[in-house]
Short mmCIF file of C-alpha atoms in Angstrom, two decimals:
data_model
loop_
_atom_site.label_atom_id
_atom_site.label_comp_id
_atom_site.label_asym_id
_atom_site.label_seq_id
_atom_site.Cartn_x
_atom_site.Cartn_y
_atom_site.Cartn_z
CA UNK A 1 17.40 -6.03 -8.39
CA UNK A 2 17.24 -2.48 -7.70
CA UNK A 3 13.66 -2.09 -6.51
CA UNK A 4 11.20 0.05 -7.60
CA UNK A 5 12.62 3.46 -8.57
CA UNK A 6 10.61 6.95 -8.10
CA UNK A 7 11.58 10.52 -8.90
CA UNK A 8 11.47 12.80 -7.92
CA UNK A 9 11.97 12.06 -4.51
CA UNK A 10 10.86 15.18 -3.91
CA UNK A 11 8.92 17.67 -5.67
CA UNK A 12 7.79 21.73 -4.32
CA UNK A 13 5.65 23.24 -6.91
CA UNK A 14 3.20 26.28 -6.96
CA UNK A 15 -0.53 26.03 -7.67
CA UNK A 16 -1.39 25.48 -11.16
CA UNK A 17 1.67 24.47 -12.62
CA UNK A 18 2.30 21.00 -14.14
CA UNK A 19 3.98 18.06 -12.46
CA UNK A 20 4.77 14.64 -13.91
CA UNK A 21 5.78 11.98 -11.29
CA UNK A 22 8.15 8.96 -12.43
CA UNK A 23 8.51 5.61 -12.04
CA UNK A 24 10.48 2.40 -13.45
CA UNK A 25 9.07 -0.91 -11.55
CA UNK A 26 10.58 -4.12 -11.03
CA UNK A 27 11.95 -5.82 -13.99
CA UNK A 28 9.62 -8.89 -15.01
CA UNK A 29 6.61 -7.42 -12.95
CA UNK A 30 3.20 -7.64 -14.71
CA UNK A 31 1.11 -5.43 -12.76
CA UNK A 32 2.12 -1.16 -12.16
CA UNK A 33 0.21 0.49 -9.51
CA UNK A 34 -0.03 4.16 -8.38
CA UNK A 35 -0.98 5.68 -4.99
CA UNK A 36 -1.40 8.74 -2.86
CA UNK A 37 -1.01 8.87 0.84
CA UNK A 38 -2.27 11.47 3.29
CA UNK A 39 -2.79 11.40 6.94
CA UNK A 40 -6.24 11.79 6.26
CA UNK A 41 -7.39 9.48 3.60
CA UNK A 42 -4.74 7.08 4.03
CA UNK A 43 -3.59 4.83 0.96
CA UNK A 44 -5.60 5.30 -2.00
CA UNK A 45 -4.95 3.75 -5.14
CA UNK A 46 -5.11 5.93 -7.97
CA UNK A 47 -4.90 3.43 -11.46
CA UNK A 48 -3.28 0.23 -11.98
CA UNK A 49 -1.90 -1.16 -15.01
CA UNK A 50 -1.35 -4.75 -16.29
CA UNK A 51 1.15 -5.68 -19.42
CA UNK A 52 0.97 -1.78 -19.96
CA UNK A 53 -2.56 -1.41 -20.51
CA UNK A 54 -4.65 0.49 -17.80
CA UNK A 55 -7.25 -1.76 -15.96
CA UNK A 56 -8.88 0.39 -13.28
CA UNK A 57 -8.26 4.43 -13.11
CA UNK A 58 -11.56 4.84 -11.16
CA UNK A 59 -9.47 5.92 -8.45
CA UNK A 60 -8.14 9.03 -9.62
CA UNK A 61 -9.46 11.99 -8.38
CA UNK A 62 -10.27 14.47 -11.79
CA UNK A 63 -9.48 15.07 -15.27
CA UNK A 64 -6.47 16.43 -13.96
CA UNK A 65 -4.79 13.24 -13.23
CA UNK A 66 -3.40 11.36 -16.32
CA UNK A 67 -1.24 7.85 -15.85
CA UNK A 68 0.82 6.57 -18.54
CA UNK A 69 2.79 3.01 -19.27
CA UNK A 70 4.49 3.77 -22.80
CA UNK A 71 6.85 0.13 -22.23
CA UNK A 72 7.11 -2.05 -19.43
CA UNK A 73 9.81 -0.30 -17.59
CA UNK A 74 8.37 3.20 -17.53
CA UNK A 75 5.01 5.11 -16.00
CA UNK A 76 4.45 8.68 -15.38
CA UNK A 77 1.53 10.06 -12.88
CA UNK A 78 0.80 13.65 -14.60
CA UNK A 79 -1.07 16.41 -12.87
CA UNK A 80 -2.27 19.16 -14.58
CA UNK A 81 -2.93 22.17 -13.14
CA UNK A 82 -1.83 21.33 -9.51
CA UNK A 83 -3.96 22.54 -6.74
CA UNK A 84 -2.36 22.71 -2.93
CA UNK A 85 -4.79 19.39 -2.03
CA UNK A 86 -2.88 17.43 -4.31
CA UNK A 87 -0.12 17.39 -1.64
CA UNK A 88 0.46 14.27 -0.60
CA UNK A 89 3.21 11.51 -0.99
CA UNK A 90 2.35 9.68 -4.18
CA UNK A 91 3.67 5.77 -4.30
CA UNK A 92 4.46 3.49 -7.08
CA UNK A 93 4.63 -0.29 -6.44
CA UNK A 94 4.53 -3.15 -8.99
CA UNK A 95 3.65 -7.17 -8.56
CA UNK A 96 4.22 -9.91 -10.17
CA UNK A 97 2.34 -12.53 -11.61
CA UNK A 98 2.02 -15.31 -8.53
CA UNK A 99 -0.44 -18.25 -7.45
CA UNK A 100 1.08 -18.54 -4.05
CA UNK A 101 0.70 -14.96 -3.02
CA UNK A 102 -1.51 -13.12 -5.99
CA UNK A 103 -0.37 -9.29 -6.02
CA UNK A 104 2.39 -9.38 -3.34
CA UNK A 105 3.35 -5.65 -4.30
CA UNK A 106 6.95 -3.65 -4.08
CA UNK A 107 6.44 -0.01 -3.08
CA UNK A 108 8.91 2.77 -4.49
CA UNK A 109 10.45 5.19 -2.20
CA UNK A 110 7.46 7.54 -2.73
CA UNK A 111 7.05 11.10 -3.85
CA UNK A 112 6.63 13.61 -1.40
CA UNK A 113 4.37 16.37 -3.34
CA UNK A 114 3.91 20.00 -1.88
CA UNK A 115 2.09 22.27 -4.11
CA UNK A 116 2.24 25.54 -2.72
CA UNK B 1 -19.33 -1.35 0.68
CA UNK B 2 -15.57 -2.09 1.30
CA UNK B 3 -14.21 -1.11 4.54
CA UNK B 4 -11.77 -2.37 6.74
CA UNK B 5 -11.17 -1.34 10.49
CA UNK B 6 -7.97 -1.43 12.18
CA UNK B 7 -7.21 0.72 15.53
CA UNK B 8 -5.66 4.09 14.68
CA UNK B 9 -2.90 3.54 17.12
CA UNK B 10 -1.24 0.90 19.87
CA UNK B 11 1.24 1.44 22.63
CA UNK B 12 3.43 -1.76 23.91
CA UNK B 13 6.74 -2.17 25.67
CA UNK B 14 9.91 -3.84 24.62
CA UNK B 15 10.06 -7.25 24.33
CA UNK B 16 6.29 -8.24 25.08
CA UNK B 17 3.54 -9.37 22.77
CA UNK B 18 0.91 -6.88 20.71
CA UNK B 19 -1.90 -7.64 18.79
CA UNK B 20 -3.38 -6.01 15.69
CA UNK B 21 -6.90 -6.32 14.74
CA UNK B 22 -8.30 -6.02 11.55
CA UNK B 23 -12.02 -6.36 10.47
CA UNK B 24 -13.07 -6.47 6.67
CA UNK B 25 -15.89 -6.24 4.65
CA UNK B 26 -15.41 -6.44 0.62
CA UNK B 27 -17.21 -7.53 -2.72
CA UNK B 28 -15.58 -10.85 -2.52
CA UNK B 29 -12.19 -12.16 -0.95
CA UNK B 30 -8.93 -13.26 -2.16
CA UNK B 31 -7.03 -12.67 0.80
CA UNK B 32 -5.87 -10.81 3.45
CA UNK B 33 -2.45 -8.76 3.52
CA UNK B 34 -0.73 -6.96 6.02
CA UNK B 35 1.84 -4.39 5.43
CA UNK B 36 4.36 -2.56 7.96
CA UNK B 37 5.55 1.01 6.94
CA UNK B 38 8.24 2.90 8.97
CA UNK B 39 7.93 6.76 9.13
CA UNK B 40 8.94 8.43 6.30
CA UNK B 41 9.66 4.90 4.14
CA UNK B 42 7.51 2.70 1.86
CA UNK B 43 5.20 0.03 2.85
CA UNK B 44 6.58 -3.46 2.92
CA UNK B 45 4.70 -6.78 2.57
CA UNK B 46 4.79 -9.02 5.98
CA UNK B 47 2.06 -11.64 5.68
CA UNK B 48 -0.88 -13.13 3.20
CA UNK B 49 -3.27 -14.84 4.44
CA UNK B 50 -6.54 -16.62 1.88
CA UNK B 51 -7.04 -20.11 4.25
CA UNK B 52 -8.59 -20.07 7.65
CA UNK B 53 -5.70 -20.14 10.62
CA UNK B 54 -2.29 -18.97 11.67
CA UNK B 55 0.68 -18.78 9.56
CA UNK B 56 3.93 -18.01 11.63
CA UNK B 57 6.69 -16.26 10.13
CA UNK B 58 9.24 -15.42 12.94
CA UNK B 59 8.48 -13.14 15.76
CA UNK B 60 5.47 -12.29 13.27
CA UNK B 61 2.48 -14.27 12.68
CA UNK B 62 -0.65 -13.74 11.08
CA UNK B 63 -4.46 -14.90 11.78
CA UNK B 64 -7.43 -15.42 9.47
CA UNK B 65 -11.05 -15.73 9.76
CA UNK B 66 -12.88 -16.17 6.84
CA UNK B 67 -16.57 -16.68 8.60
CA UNK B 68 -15.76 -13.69 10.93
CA UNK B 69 -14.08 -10.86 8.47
CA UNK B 70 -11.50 -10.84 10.85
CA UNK B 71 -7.76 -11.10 11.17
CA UNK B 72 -5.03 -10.22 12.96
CA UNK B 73 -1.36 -9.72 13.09
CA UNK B 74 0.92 -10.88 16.66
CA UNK B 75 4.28 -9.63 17.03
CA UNK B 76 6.25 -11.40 19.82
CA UNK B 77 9.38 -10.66 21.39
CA UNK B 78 8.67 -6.59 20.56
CA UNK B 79 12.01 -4.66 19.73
CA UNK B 80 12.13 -0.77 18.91
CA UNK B 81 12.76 -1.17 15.56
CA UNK B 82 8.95 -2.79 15.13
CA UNK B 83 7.57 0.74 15.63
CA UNK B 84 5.61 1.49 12.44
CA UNK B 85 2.44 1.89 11.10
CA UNK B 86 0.68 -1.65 9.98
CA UNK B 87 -1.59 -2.01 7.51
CA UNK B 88 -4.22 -4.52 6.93
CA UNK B 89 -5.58 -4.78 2.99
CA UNK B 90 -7.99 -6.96 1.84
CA UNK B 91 -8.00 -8.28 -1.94
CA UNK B 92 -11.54 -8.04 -3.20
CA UNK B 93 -12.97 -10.27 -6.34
CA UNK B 94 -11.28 -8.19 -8.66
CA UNK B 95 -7.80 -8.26 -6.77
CA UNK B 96 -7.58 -4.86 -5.79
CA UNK B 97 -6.49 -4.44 -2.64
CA UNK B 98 -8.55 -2.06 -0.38
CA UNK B 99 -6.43 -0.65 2.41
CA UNK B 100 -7.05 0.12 6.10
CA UNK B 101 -5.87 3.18 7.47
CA UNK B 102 -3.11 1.84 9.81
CA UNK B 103 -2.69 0.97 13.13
CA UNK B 104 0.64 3.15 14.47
CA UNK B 105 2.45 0.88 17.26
CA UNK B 106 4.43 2.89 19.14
CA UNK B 107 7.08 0.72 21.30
CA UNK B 108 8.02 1.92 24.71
CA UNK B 109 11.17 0.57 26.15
#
């Protein structure tokens, strides 16, 4: 399997334009989670999803955050207008449905945000 | 509330032993994780822990104390490619894993 796959890898924007962040988990994974990462705050998660439907989004930060899961093999992280403290690297992992070890999730490669 | 505690960062020398401490506190329990995440990279799953005791997995083995809100994580045999950041999550009563901030272990040959 290939993993979890992000893009951009990468992604330099200027304040107050719009960015949409990408991700395509693990084929047969239940569960779709999104995070941010910062020195300061650490891992946060932002909104999980399970079977497509969102289950928790209390974790992201404003009305300027927006998740989607249109089909089990695609998500998008949307922020709109981007301020500079959005910066950050922003993960996707997904899980799979499991007694043994409930939630074991598989990280992406991470996007690494600058917004300028 | 949730919080876990882990040191922010360790220092240990080629091929000895380090420990990493982790103390919880969260609405419930359904286990404890730990993660290791190399500069730069994604974080990748190492150990789960729900039952009381040590499960040994290699040079890596994982501790749990249910009664204490404590665990830890003991890497033997150290080699430089072990320095990373490792984090300790616990899985609260709804499953959602509530992340420490990372211990950095820095290996010194």
């Amino acid at each position: 399997d290939a993993g979890v796959i992000q893009s951009p890898r990468h992604e330099v924007t200027e304040m107050g334009q719009e960015v949409t962040l990408r991700c395509k988990p693990i084929s047969g994974h239940d569960y779709l989670f999104w995070y941010r990462q910062t020195m300061m705050r650490g891992l946060e998660l932002l909104i999980y999803f399970n079977n497509n439907v969102p289950i928790d989004d209390s974790g992201m930060p404003e009305d300027r955050f927006s998740a989607k899961m249109p089909n089990a093999s695609f998500s998008t992280l949307k922020i709109q207008p981007s301020e500079p403290r959005d910066s950050a690297v922003y993960f996707c992992a997904s899980s799979p449905l499991r007694i043994d070890v409930p939630y074991e999730q598989y990280f992406g490669p991470g996007t690494r945000l600058t917004v300028t | 509330g949730q919080n876990i505690d882990q040191p922010t960062e360790m220092t240990a020398t080629e091929g000895a032993i380090v420990q990493i401490n982790c103390t919880y506190q969260t609405s419930g329990f359904n286990g404890l994780f730990w993660y290791q995440q190399h500069a730069g990279e994604a974080p990748t799953f190492l150990s789960y822990n729900v039952l009381d005791g040590l499960e040994e997995k290699g040079r890596f083995s994982s501790f749990l104390s249910r009664s204490k809100g404590y665990s830890y994580l003991l890497l033997k045999e150290l080699q430089m490619k072990d320095s990373a950041s490792y984090l300790c999550a616990s899985m609260d009563s709804n499953y959602q894993l509530i992340w420490g901030a990372g211990t950095k272990l820095i290996i010194k040959p």
